[in-house]
Amino acid sequence: CPAQPPDPAPRPRPHARPQAGTPPAREVLAKYSRDKVNRSDDAVFYARPRLAESADDGYKARLTALYAKYLKDGDRVLDLCASWQSFLPDEREVWLPYVEGCGMNADELQMNTRLLSSFVKDFNGAGKVRMPLAPEYFDVVLNNAGLAYLERPEEVYSEVHRILVPGGLAIITFSDRIIWEKAVAGWRNADPVHRVDVASAVLTVDSRFELVERILKPTPRVRITTHRQLRELPQNCNTDPFYAVIARKL
């Protein structure tokens, strides 16, 4: 395996000094759209590791291919709402010198072999959404299957804007799998196109990001009741749908 190139601009771990807060974003979701079936404390709900697969192989392959398309050698990456897997492309394909994870469960984050560092953050808690990260440090911020659970997504993405370098990318991806009781009403009650619209609006509400690409790859859910149906089913017909919104910091 060829030696990896040196980090072109090594910097210490990006903990932030106290700075003026980012002005609050205008609202995308109405107050009632932020409600949840299960209103219990998220920190308690996610206290135990959840190691179930969040998507099937087809979805994972599409996600990794999307990352390979937009990530470039030398990028510093934050995986927002991270868990025990990040689905990043192989290091021989894209060299990422620094990948940090922010999630709800410390054990899950420690199991994620692609993370060099991580921290636990409850964006729905009583405190501020501000992360202990320096401004304009990360080149790309990922969020796979996490937007559905954010009660204050506008504030979270104001914070994402703060920590991204100028021209940095925010990539939001999701399928139709959710933890129903913990997803906000505005997500539970929306169809896939509307969910893509919500993700787009969260990013562009204050004209801080410009949209780069929207991806909608719905997949018909086929109910299989016989062996014949199973044999005749196309190989990729029953894969999870794939949706993505990519935006660039202005």
XYZ file of C-alpha atoms in Angstrom:
250
model
C 0.000 0.000 0.000
C 1.560 3.357 -0.937
C 2.441 5.749 1.852
C -0.231 8.283 2.640
C 0.593 11.921 1.847
C 1.203 14.162 4.849
C -1.558 16.386 6.172
C -1.119 19.616 4.203
C -2.049 21.755 7.188
C -1.935 19.842 10.488
C -3.862 21.472 13.280
C -4.641 20.479 16.875
C -7.903 18.848 17.801
C -10.585 21.426 16.975
C -11.969 22.430 20.355
C -13.347 25.928 20.232
C -12.489 28.965 22.278
C -15.467 30.941 23.617
C -16.876 33.037 20.793
C -19.976 34.972 19.963
C -22.865 32.660 19.213
C -24.343 32.165 15.786
C -27.585 34.133 15.339
C -30.622 31.830 15.576
C -32.006 30.606 12.286
C -35.519 31.300 11.073
C -37.873 28.399 11.653
C -38.569 25.713 9.077
C -40.707 23.482 11.273
C -43.798 24.728 13.075
C -43.933 24.094 16.806
C -46.373 21.176 16.470
C -44.111 19.606 13.821
C -41.394 19.155 16.428
C -43.522 16.940 18.649
C -42.669 13.267 19.260
C -44.661 10.178 20.168
C -42.134 9.376 22.891
C -41.269 12.546 24.776
C -38.885 10.862 27.208
C -35.368 12.200 27.655
C -33.301 11.282 24.586
C -30.182 10.828 26.718
C -31.975 8.075 28.631
C -33.578 6.533 25.527
C -30.205 6.193 23.776
C -28.233 5.240 26.891
C -27.760 1.657 25.692
C -25.922 0.960 22.419
C -28.181 0.226 19.447
C -26.172 -1.920 17.054
C -28.948 -2.891 14.664
C -28.347 -2.311 10.970
C -29.814 1.049 9.976
C -30.054 0.209 6.255
C -29.587 -2.629 3.790
C -26.551 -3.293 1.600
C -27.984 -1.462 -1.412
C -28.466 1.720 0.583
C -25.009 1.451 2.135
C -23.412 1.050 -1.285
C -25.190 4.152 -2.594
C -24.169 6.110 0.488
C -20.504 5.135 0.207
C -20.544 5.968 -3.519
C -22.024 9.398 -2.763
C -19.318 10.081 -0.193
C -16.648 8.981 -2.671
C -18.087 11.454 -5.177
C -17.949 14.473 -2.875
C -15.115 13.768 -0.447
C -11.574 14.485 -1.572
C -8.134 13.625 -0.244
C -7.237 15.709 2.801
C -10.787 16.590 3.848
C -11.564 16.955 7.527
C -14.926 15.348 8.216
C -17.480 15.549 11.010
C -20.014 12.719 11.170
C -23.072 14.262 12.807
C -25.610 12.046 14.610
C -22.987 9.314 14.268
C -23.169 5.739 15.473
C -21.032 2.609 15.161
C -20.688 2.792 11.360
C -19.956 5.718 9.020
C -19.946 4.010 5.575
C -17.032 6.118 4.354
C -15.101 5.010 1.271
C -11.963 2.948 1.754
C -8.908 4.961 2.798
C -7.121 3.804 -0.372
C -9.866 5.524 -2.391
C -10.189 8.764 -0.424
C -7.640 9.725 2.200
C -9.294 11.509 5.137
C -6.748 12.657 7.723
C -9.310 13.565 10.374
C -12.785 12.144 10.964
C -14.664 13.052 14.128
C -18.011 11.731 15.293
C -20.777 13.397 17.262
C -23.545 11.125 18.516
C -25.781 10.086 21.382
C -23.972 7.012 22.705
C -20.296 6.906 23.663
C -20.037 3.113 23.300
C -21.345 3.216 19.728
C -18.906 5.968 18.832
C -15.984 4.027 20.286
C -16.912 1.031 18.116
C -16.690 3.136 14.963
C -13.245 2.362 13.553
C -13.272 5.319 11.133
C -13.439 7.938 13.868
C -10.216 9.442 15.205
C -12.148 11.264 17.907
C -15.722 11.602 19.111
C -17.980 13.279 21.624
C -21.530 12.867 22.872
C -24.002 15.648 22.172
C -27.761 15.770 22.790
C -29.043 18.426 20.403
C -32.550 18.046 21.832
C -31.510 18.634 25.435
C -32.166 21.704 27.499
C -28.770 23.246 26.720
C -27.580 25.013 23.603
C -26.884 23.163 20.377
C -23.367 24.616 20.224
C -20.628 22.016 19.727
C -17.161 22.234 21.355
C -15.513 22.733 17.977
C -13.486 25.513 16.416
C -14.994 27.645 13.648
C -14.204 26.966 9.989
C -12.340 23.721 10.684
C -14.233 20.968 8.853
C -14.434 20.566 5.106
C -17.497 18.290 5.149
C -20.238 17.569 7.696
C -22.210 14.357 7.190
C -25.576 13.449 8.654
C -26.919 10.028 7.753
C -30.372 9.130 9.088
C -30.224 11.736 11.828
C -32.272 14.712 10.641
C -35.574 12.988 11.488
C -34.855 13.263 15.218
C -33.658 16.873 15.512
C -36.187 19.099 17.255
C -34.214 22.255 16.415
C -32.655 21.445 13.044
C -32.379 25.093 12.026
C -30.155 25.843 15.039
C -28.098 22.700 14.509
C -27.339 23.668 10.924
C -26.498 27.229 11.925
C -23.871 25.556 14.080
C -22.788 23.338 11.176
C -22.347 26.495 9.122
C -20.083 27.922 11.831
C -17.686 24.962 11.887
C -17.481 24.470 8.099
C -14.762 26.138 6.056
C -15.965 28.553 3.364
C -17.216 26.413 0.514
C -17.504 23.386 2.798
C -20.198 20.781 2.208
C -23.137 19.591 4.288
C -24.435 16.185 3.194
C -27.766 14.910 4.558
C -28.868 11.379 3.670
C -31.735 9.146 4.754
C -33.950 6.222 3.837
C -37.483 5.443 5.003
C -36.309 3.647 8.137
C -36.821 5.624 11.335
C -37.325 5.070 15.034
C -40.958 6.111 14.781
C -41.491 7.102 18.383
C -38.473 9.434 18.394
C -38.884 11.090 14.976
C -40.471 14.543 14.959
C -44.031 14.851 13.644
C -42.920 16.970 10.694
C -40.860 14.003 9.512
C -43.223 11.163 10.450
C -46.150 12.745 8.613
C -44.221 13.735 5.479
C -43.862 11.779 2.260
C -40.341 11.233 0.840
C -40.410 14.279 -1.454
C -41.509 16.514 1.406
C -38.729 15.112 3.585
C -36.216 16.096 0.925
C -37.836 19.527 0.859
C -37.510 19.796 4.646
C -33.812 18.904 4.480
C -33.301 21.457 1.701
C -35.119 24.167 3.649
C -33.142 23.507 6.831
C -29.941 24.126 4.890
C -31.052 27.155 2.874
C -33.455 28.918 5.260
C -31.033 31.749 6.081
C -29.251 31.729 2.710
C -26.166 30.296 4.383
C -25.952 27.325 2.047
C -26.593 26.846 -1.651
C -28.005 23.564 -2.892
C -25.612 21.440 -4.930
C -27.679 18.307 -5.524
C -30.891 16.589 -4.457
C -31.185 12.835 -4.906
C -34.446 10.888 -4.794
C -34.191 7.182 -5.480
C -37.453 5.673 -4.259
C -37.838 1.918 -4.345
C -41.170 0.077 -4.458
C -41.675 -2.017 -1.383
C -42.727 -5.440 -2.613
C -44.609 -7.719 -0.272
C -43.308 -11.231 -0.870
C -45.713 -14.065 -0.019
C -44.520 -16.935 -2.230
C -41.204 -18.528 -3.240
C -42.032 -17.777 -6.877
C -42.276 -14.055 -6.121
C -38.918 -14.255 -4.388
C -37.277 -15.970 -7.383
C -38.751 -13.474 -9.860
C -37.866 -10.413 -7.830
C -35.100 -8.321 -9.476
C -31.928 -8.292 -7.449
C -32.211 -4.687 -6.350
C -35.984 -4.253 -6.367
C -36.513 -4.431 -2.642
C -33.555 -2.333 -1.511
C -34.044 0.625 0.796
C -34.853 3.916 -0.945
C -32.108 6.523 -0.930
C -32.510 10.262 -0.484
C -29.823 12.943 -0.186
C -29.398 16.691 -0.089
C -25.962 18.216 -0.630
C -25.315 21.903 -0.014
C -22.289 24.211 -0.009
C -21.561 26.883 2.589
C -21.755 30.386 1.179
